[in-house]
Short mmCIF file of C-alpha atoms in Angstrom, two decimals:
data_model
loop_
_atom_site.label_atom_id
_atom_site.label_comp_id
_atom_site.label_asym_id
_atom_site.label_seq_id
_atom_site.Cartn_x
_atom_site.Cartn_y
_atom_site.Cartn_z
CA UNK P 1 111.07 273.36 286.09
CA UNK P 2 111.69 275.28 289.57
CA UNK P 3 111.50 278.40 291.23
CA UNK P 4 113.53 278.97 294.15
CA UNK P 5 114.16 281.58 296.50
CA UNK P 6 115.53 281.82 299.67
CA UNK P 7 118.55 283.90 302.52
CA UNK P 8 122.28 284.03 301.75
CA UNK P 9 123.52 283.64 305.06
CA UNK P 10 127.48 283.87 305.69
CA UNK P 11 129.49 283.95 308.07
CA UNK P 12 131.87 286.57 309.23
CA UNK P 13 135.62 286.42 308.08
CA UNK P 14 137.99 288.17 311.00
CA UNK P 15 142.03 288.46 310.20
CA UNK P 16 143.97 289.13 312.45
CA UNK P 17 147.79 290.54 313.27
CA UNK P 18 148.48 290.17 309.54
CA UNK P 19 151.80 291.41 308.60
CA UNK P 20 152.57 294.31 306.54
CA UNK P 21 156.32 295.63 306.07
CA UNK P 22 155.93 298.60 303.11
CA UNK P 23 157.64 302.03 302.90
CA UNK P 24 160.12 301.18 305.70
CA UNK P 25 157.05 300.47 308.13
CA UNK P 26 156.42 297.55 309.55
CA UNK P 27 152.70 297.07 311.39
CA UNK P 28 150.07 294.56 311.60
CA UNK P 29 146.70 295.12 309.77
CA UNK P 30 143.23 293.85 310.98
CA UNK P 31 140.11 293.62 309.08
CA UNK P 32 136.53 292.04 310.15
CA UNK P 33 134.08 291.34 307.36
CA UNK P 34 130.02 291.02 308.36
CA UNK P 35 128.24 290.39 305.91
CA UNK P 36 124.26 291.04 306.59
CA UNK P 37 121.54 287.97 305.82
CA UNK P 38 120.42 288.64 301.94
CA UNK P 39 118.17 287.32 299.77
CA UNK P 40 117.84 285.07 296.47
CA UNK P 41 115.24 284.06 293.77
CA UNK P 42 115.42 282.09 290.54
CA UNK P 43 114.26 279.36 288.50
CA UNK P 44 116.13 276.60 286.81
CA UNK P 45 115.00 273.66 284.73
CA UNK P 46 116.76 270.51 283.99
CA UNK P 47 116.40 266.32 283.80
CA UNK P 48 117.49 263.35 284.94
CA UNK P 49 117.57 260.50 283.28
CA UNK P 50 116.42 257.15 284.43
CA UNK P 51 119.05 254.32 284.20
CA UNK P 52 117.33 251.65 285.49
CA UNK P 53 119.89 251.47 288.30
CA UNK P 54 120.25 253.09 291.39
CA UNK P 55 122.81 256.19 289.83
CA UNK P 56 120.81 258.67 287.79
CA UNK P 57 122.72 261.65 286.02
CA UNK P 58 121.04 264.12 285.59
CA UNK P 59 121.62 268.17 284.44
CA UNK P 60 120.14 271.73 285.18
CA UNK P 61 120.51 275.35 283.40
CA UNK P 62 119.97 277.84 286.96
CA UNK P 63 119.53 281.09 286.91
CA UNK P 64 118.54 283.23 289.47
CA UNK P 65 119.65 286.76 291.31
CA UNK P 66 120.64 288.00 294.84
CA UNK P 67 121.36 291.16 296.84
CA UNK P 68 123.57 291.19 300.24
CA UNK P 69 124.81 294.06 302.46
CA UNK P 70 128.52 293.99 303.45
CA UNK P 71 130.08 296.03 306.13
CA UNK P 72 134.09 295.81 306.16
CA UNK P 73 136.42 297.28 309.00
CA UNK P 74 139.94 297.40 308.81
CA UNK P 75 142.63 298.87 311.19
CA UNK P 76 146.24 299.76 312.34
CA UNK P 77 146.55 299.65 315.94
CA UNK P 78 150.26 301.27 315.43
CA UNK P 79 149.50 303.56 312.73
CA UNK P 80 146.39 304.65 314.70
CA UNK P 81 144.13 304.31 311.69
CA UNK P 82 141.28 302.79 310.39
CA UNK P 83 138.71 302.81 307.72
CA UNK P 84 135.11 301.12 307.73
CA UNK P 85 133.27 300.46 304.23
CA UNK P 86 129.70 299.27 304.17
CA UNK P 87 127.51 298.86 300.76
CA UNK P 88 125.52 296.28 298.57
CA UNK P 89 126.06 293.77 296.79
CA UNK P 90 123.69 292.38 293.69
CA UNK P 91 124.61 289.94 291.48
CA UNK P 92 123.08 287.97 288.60
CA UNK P 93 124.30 284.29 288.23
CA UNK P 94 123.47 281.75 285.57
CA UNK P 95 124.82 277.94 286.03
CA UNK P 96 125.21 274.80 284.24
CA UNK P 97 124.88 272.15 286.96
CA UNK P 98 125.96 268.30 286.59
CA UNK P 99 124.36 266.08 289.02
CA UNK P 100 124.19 262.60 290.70
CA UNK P 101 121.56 261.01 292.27
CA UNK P 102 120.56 257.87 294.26
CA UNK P 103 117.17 256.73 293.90
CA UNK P 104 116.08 255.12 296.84
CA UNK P 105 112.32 254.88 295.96
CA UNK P 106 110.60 257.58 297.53
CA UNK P 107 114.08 259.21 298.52
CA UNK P 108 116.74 260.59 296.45
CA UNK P 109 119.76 262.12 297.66
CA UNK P 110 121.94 263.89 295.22
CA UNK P 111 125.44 265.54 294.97
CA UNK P 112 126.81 267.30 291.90
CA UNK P 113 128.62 270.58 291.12
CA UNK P 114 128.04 273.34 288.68
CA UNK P 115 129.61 276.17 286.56
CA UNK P 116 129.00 279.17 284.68
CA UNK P 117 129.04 283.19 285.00
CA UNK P 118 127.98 286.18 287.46
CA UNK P 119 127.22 289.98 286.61
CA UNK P 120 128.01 291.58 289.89
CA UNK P 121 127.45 295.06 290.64
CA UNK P 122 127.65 297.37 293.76
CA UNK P 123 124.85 299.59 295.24
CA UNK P 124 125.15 302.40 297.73
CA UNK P 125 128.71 302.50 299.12
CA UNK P 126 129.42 304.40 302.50
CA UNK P 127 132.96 304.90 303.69
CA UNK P 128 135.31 306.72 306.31
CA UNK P 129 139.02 306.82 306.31
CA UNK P 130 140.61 307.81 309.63
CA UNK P 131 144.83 308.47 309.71
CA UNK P 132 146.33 309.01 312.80
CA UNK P 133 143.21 309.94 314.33
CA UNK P 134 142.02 312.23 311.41
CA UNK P 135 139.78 312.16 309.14
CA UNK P 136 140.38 312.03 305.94
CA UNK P 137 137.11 310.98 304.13
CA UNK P 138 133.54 310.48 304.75
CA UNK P 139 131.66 309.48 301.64
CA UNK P 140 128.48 307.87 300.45
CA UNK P 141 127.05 307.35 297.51
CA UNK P 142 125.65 305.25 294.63
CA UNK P 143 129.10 303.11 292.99
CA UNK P 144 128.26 304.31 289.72
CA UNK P 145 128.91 307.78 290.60
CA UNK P 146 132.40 306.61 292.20
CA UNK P 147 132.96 304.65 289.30
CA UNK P 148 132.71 307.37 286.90
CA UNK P 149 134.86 309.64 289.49
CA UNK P 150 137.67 307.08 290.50
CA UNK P 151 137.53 304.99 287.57
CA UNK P 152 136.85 302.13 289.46
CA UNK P 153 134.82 299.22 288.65
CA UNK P 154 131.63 298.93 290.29
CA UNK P 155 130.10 296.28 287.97
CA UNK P 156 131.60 293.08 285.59
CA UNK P 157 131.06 289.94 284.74
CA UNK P 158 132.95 287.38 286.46
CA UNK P 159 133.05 283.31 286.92
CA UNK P 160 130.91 281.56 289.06
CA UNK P 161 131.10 277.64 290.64
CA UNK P 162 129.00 275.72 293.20
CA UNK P 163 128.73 272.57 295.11
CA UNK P 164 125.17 271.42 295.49
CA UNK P 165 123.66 268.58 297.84
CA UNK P 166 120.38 267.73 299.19
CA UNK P 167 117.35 264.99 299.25
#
């Protein structure tokens, strides 16, 4: 048995000059994604069993939760337009894990892998839309309220994988 908790640090995605031909247009789109350091917490139990050799399977049930802030900007040089998104991110994650280890004696590297399920939901959104210089919305509020609005999922269940390693 564990408990675990810890940052969700990731790095930054930028794109660049992508594409887009639509409508009889024909412009590139950029977008940066920063995502802010976040937190995690859970507990997860398992065992290993003892082979007598060296390789020792072993298996874990994880669960555990984590928040994370995202800010998103994407513009059109050409079209003059832009739009910046920012909001949170909190998910729920359970996991069966498979693993692998090496016992060395007192040291015991392992490697395995692990699947299962996530219940992600959205917090406070913020957003502005400019077009051609203008504009055209300035919003923030809590996703539930835009989902009931829009009609646009702000929560769901979804699937979940991970590669774990360590000593």
């Amino acid at each position: 048995l564990a408990i675990f908790e810890g940052a969700n640090v990731h790095q930054d995605a930028d794109i660049h000059d992508f594409d887009v031909e639509a409508g009889g247009l024909d412009f590139d789109i950029n977008a940066d994604l920063d995502p802010d350091t976040g937190w995690f917490a859970g507990v997860k139990a398992g065992y290993t069993w003892d082979t007598g050799g060296p390789f020792m399977p072993g298996v874990e049930l994880e669960a555990f939760y984590n928040t994370l802030d995202v800010n998103i900007d994407v513009w059109a040089d050409e079209l003059r337009s832009d739009a910046r998104a920012s909001g949170e991110l909190r998910s729920g994650v359970i996991m069966l894990n498979l693993l692998g280890r090496i016992d060395l004696g007192r040291f015991r590297p392992y490697i395995g892998a692990g699947i299962g399920a996530a219940y992600i939901e959205a917090g406070q959104v913020r957003a502005q839309v400019r077009v051609r210089g203008e504009e055209i919305l300035d919003v923030e509020a809590d996703a539930d309220d835009i989902d009931r609005i829009a009609d646009i999922d702000s929560e769901g269940w979804t699937g979940a994988w991970q590669g774990i390693a360590g000593f």
